[in-house]
Amino acid sequence: MEIISFEELDSTNDYLKSKYSEYNDFTVIRAIKQINGRGRFDRVWESKNDLTFSILFTRSLPHHFIAPLSISLSLNYFGIDSSIKWPNDVLVNNEKISGVLIEKIFENKNSIDIVGIGINIEKRDNYTYLDKYKKISINSLLDQILKTYEFLSNIDLIDLKRYYLNLSTITGKNIIYNNISYIVLDINDLGELVIRNNNDTRTLNANEINYNTMKITG
Ligand code: BTN
């Protein structure tokens, strides 16, 4: 693993998207200041003294489980109780503290994954931030997340899923999707929701559905 830190980048994901061929598996690109950070669904990830980095992977791994788990388990390691909101937000006190943007590049037969992680450290308007709960050295947090990521990269999918379901609260909840109420039965190996309404069981991909517009009850 190699960590390369830049004072300023537009977006650590975009940097790796254009430069991935120059780097090896598990290269970490960190920006002390990210000025054009991106979130899921083309949202903006605003930065102000947060922890922003992206990891390059040249092998295929279930990042949809590993990424949020590494963050959540690391926060728990430092004594901050956190949980996962499907698909990969990390919450403290039910408020989002961290987001993950997983992007894939297909090149011949190789799949390249770029996993971008942002963690709010310091106060910004309308955002939850880590400093409110505990002062943790940003470098120690980054180290812990990367160590956990490495550990989780080597364990079985079935265990990853078990850890994930332990920290996520979505199974058993009711969701309203396209005006129809479904119960969430499970999360499959691809990280999709398995939902059911009477005899209609279907899966929902994280890209197909915007969690913010999906009502969850009960
Ligand atoms: C989300 O919650 O929608 C995902 C946010 C992901 C933000 C991180 S910050 C580091 C990396 N670079 C980006 O441009 N985005 C990700």
Tab-separated table of C-alpha atoms and ligand atoms in Angstrom:
chain	number	residue	atom	x	y	z
A	1	MET	CA	0.000	0.000	0.000
A	2	GLU	CA	1.268	3.460	-0.880
A	3	ILE	CA	-0.231	6.744	0.320
A	4	ILE	CA	0.325	9.806	-1.846
A	5	SER	CA	-0.835	13.086	-0.437
A	6	PHE	CA	-1.546	16.260	-2.408
A	7	GLU	CA	-2.089	19.716	-0.945
A	8	GLU	CA	-4.933	20.320	-3.372
A	9	LEU	CA	-6.817	18.359	-5.997
A	10	ASP	CA	-10.103	18.875	-7.807
A	11	SER	CA	-11.296	15.425	-6.838
A	12	THR	CA	-9.262	12.424	-5.686
A	13	ASN	CA	-11.604	10.146	-7.669
A	14	ASP	CA	-11.120	12.180	-10.836
A	15	TYR	CA	-7.373	12.234	-10.309
A	16	LEU	CA	-7.241	8.435	-10.161
A	17	LYS	CA	-9.648	8.104	-13.069
A	18	SER	CA	-7.201	9.908	-15.303
A	19	LYS	CA	-3.958	8.546	-13.810
A	20	TYR	CA	-4.787	4.991	-12.710
A	21	SER	CA	-2.423	3.391	-15.219
A	22	GLU	CA	0.535	4.966	-13.384
A	23	TYR	CA	-0.275	3.386	-10.043
A	24	ASN	CA	-0.442	-0.041	-8.420
A	25	ASP	CA	-3.188	-1.885	-6.626
A	26	PHE	CA	-4.087	-0.284	-3.276
A	27	THR	CA	-2.586	3.127	-3.991
A	28	VAL	CA	-4.182	5.784	-1.814
A	29	ILE	CA	-4.517	9.331	-3.148
A	30	ARG	CA	-5.320	11.884	-0.509
A	31	ALA	CA	-6.099	15.574	-0.964
A	32	ILE	CA	-5.642	17.869	2.011
A	33	LYS	CA	-7.953	20.226	0.179
A	34	GLN	CA	-10.409	18.963	-2.413
A	35	ILE	CA	-12.028	21.732	-4.407
A	36	ASN	CA	-14.400	19.900	-6.722
A	37	GLY	CA	-15.431	16.797	-4.800
A	38	ARG	CA	-18.225	14.679	-6.181
A	39	GLY	CA	-20.834	12.551	-4.477
A	40	ARG	CA	-23.278	9.939	-5.701
A	41	PHE	CA	-25.953	11.033	-8.188
A	42	ASP	CA	-23.741	13.905	-9.396
A	43	ARG	CA	-24.046	15.685	-6.109
A	44	VAL	CA	-21.342	18.020	-4.884
A	45	TRP	CA	-19.160	16.942	-1.957
A	46	GLU	CA	-18.223	20.180	-0.260
A	47	SER	CA	-14.941	20.192	1.575
A	48	LYS	CA	-13.730	22.079	4.559
A	49	ASN	CA	-11.076	20.332	6.595
A	50	ASP	CA	-12.508	16.920	5.938
A	51	LEU	CA	-10.667	13.705	5.211
A	52	THR	CA	-10.835	13.009	1.491
A	53	PHE	CA	-9.070	10.184	-0.273
A	54	SER	CA	-9.525	7.572	-2.955
A	55	ILE	CA	-8.104	4.090	-3.229
A	56	LEU	CA	-7.220	2.399	-6.499
A	57	PHE	CA	-7.865	-1.326	-6.856
A	58	THR	CA	-6.788	-3.360	-9.832
A	59	ARG	CA	-8.589	-6.476	-8.602
A	60	SER	CA	-12.228	-6.972	-8.038
A	61	LEU	CA	-13.491	-6.849	-4.451
A	62	PRO	CA	-16.922	-6.322	-2.831
A	63	HIS	CA	-16.234	-2.669	-2.049
A	64	HIS	CA	-19.956	-2.055	-1.489
A	65	PHE	CA	-19.481	-3.954	1.792
A	66	ILE	CA	-15.813	-3.309	2.561
A	67	ALA	CA	-15.783	0.492	2.196
A	68	PRO	CA	-18.600	1.436	4.583
A	69	LEU	CA	-17.527	-1.314	6.983
A	70	SER	CA	-13.942	-0.025	7.164
A	71	ILE	CA	-15.174	3.444	8.036
A	72	SER	CA	-17.800	2.350	10.515
A	73	LEU	CA	-15.565	-0.199	12.274
A	74	SER	CA	-12.767	2.369	12.495
A	75	LEU	CA	-15.032	4.950	14.095
A	76	ASN	CA	-16.212	2.286	16.524
A	77	TYR	CA	-12.554	1.454	17.255
A	78	PHE	CA	-12.048	5.078	18.358
A	79	GLY	CA	-15.128	4.883	20.563
A	80	ILE	CA	-17.604	6.581	18.234
A	81	ASP	CA	-20.724	4.540	17.775
A	82	SER	CA	-21.633	4.452	14.097
A	83	SER	CA	-23.871	2.567	11.725
A	84	ILE	CA	-24.257	2.066	8.002
A	85	LYS	CA	-27.086	3.493	5.952
A	86	TRP	CA	-27.573	1.494	2.787
A	87	PRO	CA	-25.804	1.509	0.472
A	88	ASN	CA	-22.693	3.050	1.944
A	89	ASP	CA	-23.208	6.153	4.048
A	90	VAL	CA	-21.885	6.046	7.588
A	91	LEU	CA	-23.995	7.616	10.302
A	92	VAL	CA	-23.258	8.817	13.802
A	93	ASN	CA	-26.315	9.634	15.883
A	94	ASN	CA	-28.401	8.937	12.784
A	95	GLU	CA	-26.697	11.732	10.867
A	96	LYS	CA	-24.435	11.224	7.881
A	97	ILE	CA	-20.788	11.713	8.683
A	98	SER	CA	-19.210	9.973	5.729
A	99	GLY	CA	-19.933	9.083	2.115
A	100	VAL	CA	-18.420	6.662	-0.371
A	101	LEU	CA	-18.264	6.992	-4.157
A	102	ILE	CA	-17.328	3.741	-5.916
A	103	GLU	CA	-16.471	4.062	-9.598
A	104	LYS	CA	-15.498	1.322	-12.044
A	105	ILE	CA	-13.382	1.503	-15.143
A	106	PHE	CA	-13.438	-1.431	-17.556
A	107	GLU	CA	-10.252	-1.929	-19.474
A	108	ASN	CA	-9.972	-5.047	-21.626
A	109	LYS	CA	-10.592	-7.825	-19.163
A	110	ASN	CA	-9.393	-5.911	-16.147
A	111	SER	CA	-11.693	-4.151	-13.831
A	112	ILE	CA	-10.341	-1.104	-12.092
A	113	ASP	CA	-12.163	0.167	-9.040
A	114	ILE	CA	-11.791	3.600	-7.525
A	115	VAL	CA	-13.195	3.925	-4.039
A	116	GLY	CA	-13.534	7.524	-2.859
A	117	ILE	CA	-14.143	8.258	0.791
A	118	GLY	CA	-15.055	11.556	2.413
A	119	ILE	CA	-15.381	12.082	6.153
A	120	ASN	CA	-16.597	15.328	7.665
A	121	ILE	CA	-14.172	16.311	10.373
A	122	GLU	CA	-14.896	19.954	11.059
A	123	LYS	CA	-18.021	22.008	11.249
A	124	ARG	CA	-19.757	23.054	8.058
A	125	ASP	CA	-23.271	24.337	7.761
A	126	ASN	CA	-25.918	21.644	7.787
A	127	TYR	CA	-23.490	18.762	8.072
A	128	THR	CA	-22.657	16.415	10.864
A	129	TYR	CA	-18.995	16.339	11.685
A	130	LEU	CA	-16.679	14.142	13.681
A	131	ASP	CA	-15.092	16.810	15.877
A	132	LYS	CA	-18.460	17.295	17.514
A	133	TYR	CA	-18.093	13.819	19.035
A	134	LYS	CA	-14.419	13.303	19.578
A	135	LYS	CA	-11.077	14.722	18.496
A	136	ILE	CA	-9.265	12.004	16.619
A	137	SER	CA	-6.056	12.596	14.751
A	138	ILE	CA	-6.972	12.566	11.067
A	139	ASN	CA	-3.863	10.579	10.228
A	140	SER	CA	-4.673	7.916	12.817
A	141	LEU	CA	-8.200	7.661	11.458
A	142	LEU	CA	-6.903	7.267	7.913
A	143	ASP	CA	-4.414	4.602	9.071
A	144	GLN	CA	-7.103	2.696	10.899
A	145	ILE	CA	-9.493	2.789	7.918
A	146	LEU	CA	-6.772	1.544	5.571
A	147	LYS	CA	-5.685	-1.198	7.976
A	148	THR	CA	-9.298	-2.328	8.314
A	149	TYR	CA	-9.779	-2.142	4.545
A	150	GLU	CA	-6.794	-4.411	4.022
A	151	PHE	CA	-8.038	-6.868	6.633
A	152	LEU	CA	-11.557	-6.984	5.192
A	153	SER	CA	-10.203	-7.444	1.658
A	154	ASN	CA	-9.053	-10.896	2.692
A	155	ILE	CA	-12.114	-12.310	4.358
A	156	ASP	CA	-15.027	-14.299	2.932
A	157	LEU	CA	-18.006	-12.576	1.377
A	158	ILE	CA	-20.374	-14.359	3.725
A	159	ASP	CA	-18.606	-12.867	6.755
A	160	LEU	CA	-18.440	-9.414	5.169
A	161	LYS	CA	-22.156	-9.526	4.583
A	162	ARG	CA	-22.757	-10.620	8.141
A	163	TYR	CA	-20.689	-7.710	9.507
A	164	TYR	CA	-22.477	-5.338	7.147
A	165	LEU	CA	-25.935	-6.490	8.191
A	166	ASN	CA	-24.901	-6.133	11.823
A	167	LEU	CA	-24.130	-2.452	11.343
A	168	SER	CA	-26.913	-1.617	8.919
A	169	THR	CA	-30.485	-1.352	10.049
A	170	ILE	CA	-32.386	-1.676	6.823
A	171	THR	CA	-33.483	-5.313	6.823
A	172	GLY	CA	-37.003	-5.746	8.155
A	173	LYS	CA	-37.898	-2.112	7.387
A	174	ASN	CA	-40.695	-1.089	5.060
A	175	ILE	CA	-39.861	1.076	2.109
A	176	ILE	CA	-42.053	2.890	-0.356
A	177	TYR	CA	-40.761	2.543	-3.879
A	178	ASN	CA	-42.774	3.752	-6.888
A	179	ASN	CA	-45.688	4.308	-4.509
A	180	ILE	CA	-45.708	0.649	-3.489
A	181	SER	CA	-44.787	-0.528	-0.020
A	182	TYR	CA	-42.177	-3.264	0.218
A	183	ILE	CA	-40.454	-4.975	3.094
A	184	VAL	CA	-36.667	-5.266	2.899
A	185	LEU	CA	-35.860	-8.969	3.220
A	186	ASP	CA	-32.129	-8.998	2.744
A	187	ILE	CA	-29.127	-7.512	1.004
A	188	ASN	CA	-27.685	-9.786	-1.670
A	189	ASP	CA	-24.011	-10.441	-2.404
A	190	LEU	CA	-23.938	-7.542	-4.863
A	191	GLY	CA	-25.127	-5.214	-2.135
A	192	GLU	CA	-28.603	-4.826	-3.673
A	193	LEU	CA	-31.767	-4.667	-1.587
A	194	VAL	CA	-34.015	-7.687	-1.826
A	195	ILE	CA	-37.553	-6.390	-1.325
A	196	ARG	CA	-40.994	-7.992	-1.309
A	197	ASN	CA	-44.582	-6.897	-1.714
A	198	ASN	CA	-46.955	-9.857	-1.417
A	199	ASN	CA	-45.693	-12.268	-4.067
A	200	ASP	CA	-43.563	-9.723	-5.858
A	201	THR	CA	-39.924	-10.075	-4.822
A	202	ARG	CA	-37.369	-7.932	-6.585
A	203	THR	CA	-33.935	-6.447	-6.150
A	204	LEU	CA	-33.016	-2.792	-6.063
A	205	ASN	CA	-29.633	-1.618	-7.144
A	206	ALA	CA	-28.083	1.359	-5.368
A	207	ASN	CA	-27.812	3.216	-8.665
A	208	GLU	CA	-31.435	2.658	-9.577
A	209	ILE	CA	-32.832	4.261	-6.516
A	210	ASN	CA	-32.042	7.434	-4.675
A	211	TYR	CA	-32.249	6.639	-0.990
A	212	ASN	CA	-33.290	10.197	-0.198
A	213	THR	CA	-36.451	9.857	-2.233
A	214	MET	CA	-37.219	6.410	-0.875
A	215	LYS	CA	-39.430	6.527	2.187
A	216	ILE	CA	-38.565	4.161	4.982
A	217	THR	CA	-41.022	3.364	7.684
A	218	GLY	CA	-41.249	1.010	10.609
B	1	BTN	C1	-21.750	10.544	-1.319
B	1	BTN	O1	-22.067	10.508	-0.135
B	1	BTN	O2	-22.560	10.888	-2.204
B	1	BTN	C2	-20.342	10.130	-1.682
B	1	BTN	C3	-19.345	11.184	-1.314
B	1	BTN	C4	-17.923	10.780	-1.689
B	1	BTN	C5	-16.931	11.894	-1.477
B	1	BTN	C6	-15.523	11.438	-1.666
B	1	BTN	S1	-14.349	12.617	-1.096
B	1	BTN	C7	-13.049	11.731	-1.858
B	1	BTN	C8	-13.562	11.239	-3.200
B	1	BTN	N1	-13.383	12.225	-4.244
B	1	BTN	C9	-14.543	12.694	-4.714
B	1	BTN	O3	-14.670	13.564	-5.610
B	1	BTN	N2	-15.570	12.111	-4.061
B	1	BTN	C10	-15.100	11.114	-3.112
